[in-house]
Amino acid sequence: TKNVVDEIEDCISQGYTDFFFAEDTFNINKKKVMDFCNEVKKRRLEFSWCCKARIHGLDFETLDNMAETGCYLINFGVETGTDRGLKLLQKGTTTEEIRQVFTWCRKLKIKTFAYFIIGHPFEKSKKDIMDNIDFLISIEPDYCNINLLNPIPCTELFDEGVQKGLLT
C-alpha cells in the first residue's frame, strides 16, 4: 500500500491529478482498500480516482472511505440481473446486494458504470433478456455497457458450446 501511495505522490508532484486503478480485484481485500485510503488521508493527498470493483464483499464503510479520498467512479461487472444467473456465473453476490451497493454509491456521490452481458445460456427467451435489461435500468447506473456473449476458446463456456454443437 505504501509503495502505491508513494507512486501516486510522485505522479502528483509531476502534475497528474486523476488515476484509474484497472485491477479487476481492487477491493477483493477490504483491509487493503482501507489501508490505501488511510495512507492517502494521512498524507493529505488530494486527487481524483476511479477503479474496477466487485460487488461481493463491498460495504458502506469501504465505499465511504473511498469517496473521502477522491473516488468518483466505480466500474462494476454486474453481468446479469437474476440471482440464478449470478449463481451460475459464480459472481458470489445477489441482485439485492447489487441494488444496495448502487444505492450506497448514489448516496456517496460515486458514479457507477455497470457492465452487462446479454446472451448467456441461461437466458432462454426474449423475456429473460428483457428482465435482465429491466434490472439494469432499476439499479440506475450512471453509465452502462451491454455486450453480447462471446465465448472465448479454452473456456468452460466455449467447451460447452462445442459439446452442444453450437460452436466449432
Short mmCIF file of C-alpha atoms in Angstrom, two decimals:
data_model
loop_
_atom_site.label_atom_id
_atom_site.label_comp_id
_atom_site.label_asym_id
_atom_site.label_seq_id
_atom_site.Cartn_x
_atom_site.Cartn_y
_atom_site.Cartn_z
CA THR A 1 0.00 0.00 0.00
CA LYS A 2 2.72 2.46 0.96
CA ASN A 3 4.52 1.85 -2.34
CA VAL A 4 1.36 2.55 -4.36
CA VAL A 5 0.73 5.79 -2.48
CA ASP A 6 4.43 6.72 -2.92
CA GLU A 7 3.97 6.35 -6.69
CA ILE A 8 0.76 8.39 -6.63
CA GLU A 9 2.51 11.10 -4.64
CA ASP A 10 5.33 11.14 -7.19
CA CYS A 11 2.80 11.43 -10.05
CA ILE A 12 1.01 14.28 -8.25
CA SER A 13 4.34 16.12 -7.97
CA GLN A 14 4.58 15.83 -11.78
CA GLY A 15 1.13 17.36 -12.25
CA TYR A 16 -1.11 14.31 -12.53
CA THR A 17 -4.46 14.69 -10.79
CA ASP A 18 -6.58 11.72 -11.85
CA PHE A 19 -5.89 8.00 -11.54
CA PHE A 20 -7.64 4.83 -12.75
CA PHE A 21 -6.97 1.56 -10.94
CA ALA A 22 -7.58 -1.09 -13.59
CA GLU A 23 -7.01 -4.02 -11.23
CA ASP A 24 -10.05 -6.32 -11.56
CA THR A 25 -9.91 -7.20 -7.88
CA PHE A 26 -9.19 -3.76 -6.40
CA ASN A 27 -11.48 -4.39 -3.44
CA ILE A 28 -11.04 -8.15 -3.03
CA ASN A 29 -9.38 -7.44 0.33
CA LYS A 30 -11.16 -4.82 2.46
CA LYS A 31 -8.07 -4.26 4.62
CA LYS A 32 -6.00 -3.40 1.55
CA VAL A 33 -8.56 -0.80 0.43
CA MET A 34 -8.88 0.68 3.91
CA ASP A 35 -5.08 0.81 4.32
CA PHE A 36 -4.84 2.61 0.98
CA CYS A 37 -7.50 5.15 1.96
CA ASN A 38 -5.93 5.69 5.40
CA GLU A 39 -2.50 6.26 3.86
CA VAL A 40 -3.94 8.80 1.41
CA LYS A 41 -5.68 10.61 4.28
CA LYS A 42 -2.58 10.50 6.47
CA ARG A 43 -0.53 12.20 3.74
CA ARG A 44 -3.39 14.64 2.99
CA LEU A 45 -3.15 13.88 -0.71
CA GLU A 46 -5.83 15.30 -2.95
CA PHE A 47 -6.53 13.64 -6.28
CA SER A 48 -9.40 12.05 -8.16
CA TRP A 49 -9.56 8.37 -8.85
CA CYS A 50 -11.73 5.57 -10.15
CA CYS A 51 -11.46 1.81 -10.18
CA LYS A 52 -12.91 -1.53 -11.12
CA ALA A 53 -14.51 -3.31 -8.18
CA ARG A 54 -16.51 -6.36 -7.26
CA ILE A 55 -19.92 -6.09 -5.60
CA HIS A 56 -19.11 -9.12 -3.45
CA GLY A 57 -17.93 -8.01 0.00
CA LEU A 58 -18.29 -4.29 -0.64
CA ASP A 59 -19.78 -2.38 2.28
CA PHE A 60 -20.80 1.19 3.08
CA GLU A 61 -17.75 1.86 5.28
CA THR A 62 -15.35 0.95 2.47
CA LEU A 63 -17.26 2.99 -0.11
CA ASP A 64 -17.38 5.97 2.25
CA ASN A 65 -13.61 5.85 2.74
CA MET A 66 -13.10 5.55 -1.00
CA ALA A 67 -15.31 8.61 -1.60
CA GLU A 68 -13.48 10.61 1.09
CA THR A 69 -10.17 10.00 -0.68
CA GLY A 70 -11.39 11.13 -4.10
CA CYS A 71 -13.03 8.07 -5.67
CA TYR A 72 -15.65 9.40 -8.07
CA LEU A 73 -16.44 6.39 -10.28
CA ILE A 74 -16.53 2.62 -9.86
CA ASN A 75 -16.82 0.12 -12.72
CA PHE A 76 -18.79 -3.00 -11.76
CA GLY A 77 -19.01 -6.22 -13.76
CA VAL A 78 -22.64 -6.91 -12.88
CA GLU A 79 -23.06 -9.20 -15.94
CA THR A 80 -26.68 -10.26 -15.33
CA GLY A 81 -29.74 -9.23 -13.37
CA THR A 82 -31.02 -12.50 -11.94
CA ASP A 83 -29.97 -14.39 -8.83
CA ARG A 84 -29.98 -17.63 -10.83
CA GLY A 85 -27.67 -16.12 -13.43
CA LEU A 86 -25.36 -14.63 -10.80
CA LYS A 87 -25.10 -18.03 -9.15
CA LEU A 88 -24.36 -19.81 -12.44
CA LEU A 89 -21.70 -17.21 -13.23
CA GLN A 90 -20.21 -17.73 -9.76
CA LYS A 91 -20.33 -13.98 -9.03
CA GLY A 92 -20.67 -14.54 -5.28
CA THR A 93 -23.38 -11.90 -4.98
CA THR A 94 -27.12 -11.39 -5.27
CA THR A 95 -29.36 -8.90 -7.02
CA GLU A 96 -30.23 -7.42 -3.61
CA GLU A 97 -26.52 -6.82 -2.83
CA ILE A 98 -26.10 -5.19 -6.24
CA ARG A 99 -29.07 -2.88 -5.58
CA GLN A 100 -27.65 -1.96 -2.17
CA VAL A 101 -24.17 -1.11 -3.49
CA PHE A 102 -25.58 1.05 -6.29
CA THR A 103 -27.81 2.85 -3.75
CA TRP A 104 -24.83 3.48 -1.46
CA CYS A 105 -22.78 4.82 -4.37
CA ARG A 106 -25.55 7.28 -5.27
CA LYS A 107 -25.75 8.40 -1.62
CA LEU A 108 -21.96 8.96 -1.55
CA LYS A 109 -21.99 10.67 -4.97
CA ILE A 110 -19.79 7.97 -6.51
CA LYS A 111 -20.77 7.45 -10.14
CA THR A 112 -21.33 3.87 -11.28
CA PHE A 113 -20.57 2.05 -14.51
CA ALA A 114 -22.37 -1.28 -14.91
CA TYR A 115 -21.15 -3.90 -17.38
CA PHE A 116 -23.77 -6.40 -18.57
CA ILE A 117 -23.70 -9.35 -20.94
CA ILE A 118 -26.69 -10.47 -22.97
CA GLY A 119 -26.95 -13.98 -24.41
CA HIS A 120 -25.92 -16.24 -21.54
CA PRO A 121 -27.01 -19.88 -21.91
CA PHE A 122 -29.47 -19.42 -19.03
CA GLU A 123 -31.31 -16.69 -20.98
CA LYS A 124 -33.79 -18.81 -22.89
CA SER A 125 -36.26 -16.21 -24.16
CA LYS A 126 -36.79 -12.59 -25.12
CA LYS A 127 -38.46 -12.16 -21.71
CA ASP A 128 -35.29 -13.36 -19.93
CA ILE A 129 -33.26 -10.76 -21.80
CA MET A 130 -35.81 -8.01 -21.13
CA ASP A 131 -35.86 -8.93 -17.42
CA ASN A 132 -32.07 -8.54 -17.43
CA ILE A 133 -32.34 -5.10 -19.06
CA ASP A 134 -35.13 -4.10 -16.65
CA PHE A 135 -32.84 -4.94 -13.74
CA LEU A 136 -30.08 -2.83 -15.28
CA ILE A 137 -32.46 0.13 -15.55
CA SER A 138 -33.70 -0.39 -11.99
CA ILE A 139 -30.23 -0.07 -10.41
CA GLU A 140 -29.79 3.31 -12.13
CA PRO A 141 -26.13 3.20 -13.12
CA ASP A 142 -24.64 6.45 -14.39
CA TYR A 143 -23.13 4.55 -17.30
CA CYS A 144 -23.55 1.07 -18.70
CA ASN A 145 -22.05 -1.19 -21.30
CA ILE A 146 -24.08 -4.06 -22.70
CA ASN A 147 -22.18 -6.69 -24.64
CA LEU A 148 -23.27 -9.83 -26.43
CA LEU A 149 -21.82 -13.01 -25.01
CA ASN A 150 -18.72 -14.05 -26.93
CA PRO A 151 -17.42 -17.44 -25.75
CA ILE A 152 -13.62 -17.49 -25.81
CA PRO A 153 -11.75 -20.67 -26.82
CA CYS A 154 -10.29 -22.71 -23.95
CA THR A 155 -13.01 -21.61 -21.52
CA GLU A 156 -15.71 -23.73 -19.90
CA LEU A 157 -18.43 -21.82 -21.74
CA PHE A 158 -16.76 -22.29 -25.13
CA ASP A 159 -16.24 -26.00 -24.50
CA GLU A 160 -19.92 -26.35 -23.52
CA GLY A 161 -20.93 -24.64 -26.80
CA VAL A 162 -18.75 -27.05 -28.80
CA GLN A 163 -20.23 -30.07 -26.96
CA LYS A 164 -23.75 -28.86 -27.79
CA GLY A 165 -22.81 -28.27 -31.44
CA LEU A 166 -23.37 -24.50 -31.17
CA LEU A 167 -19.71 -23.59 -31.75
CA THR A 168 -16.89 -25.07 -33.79
#
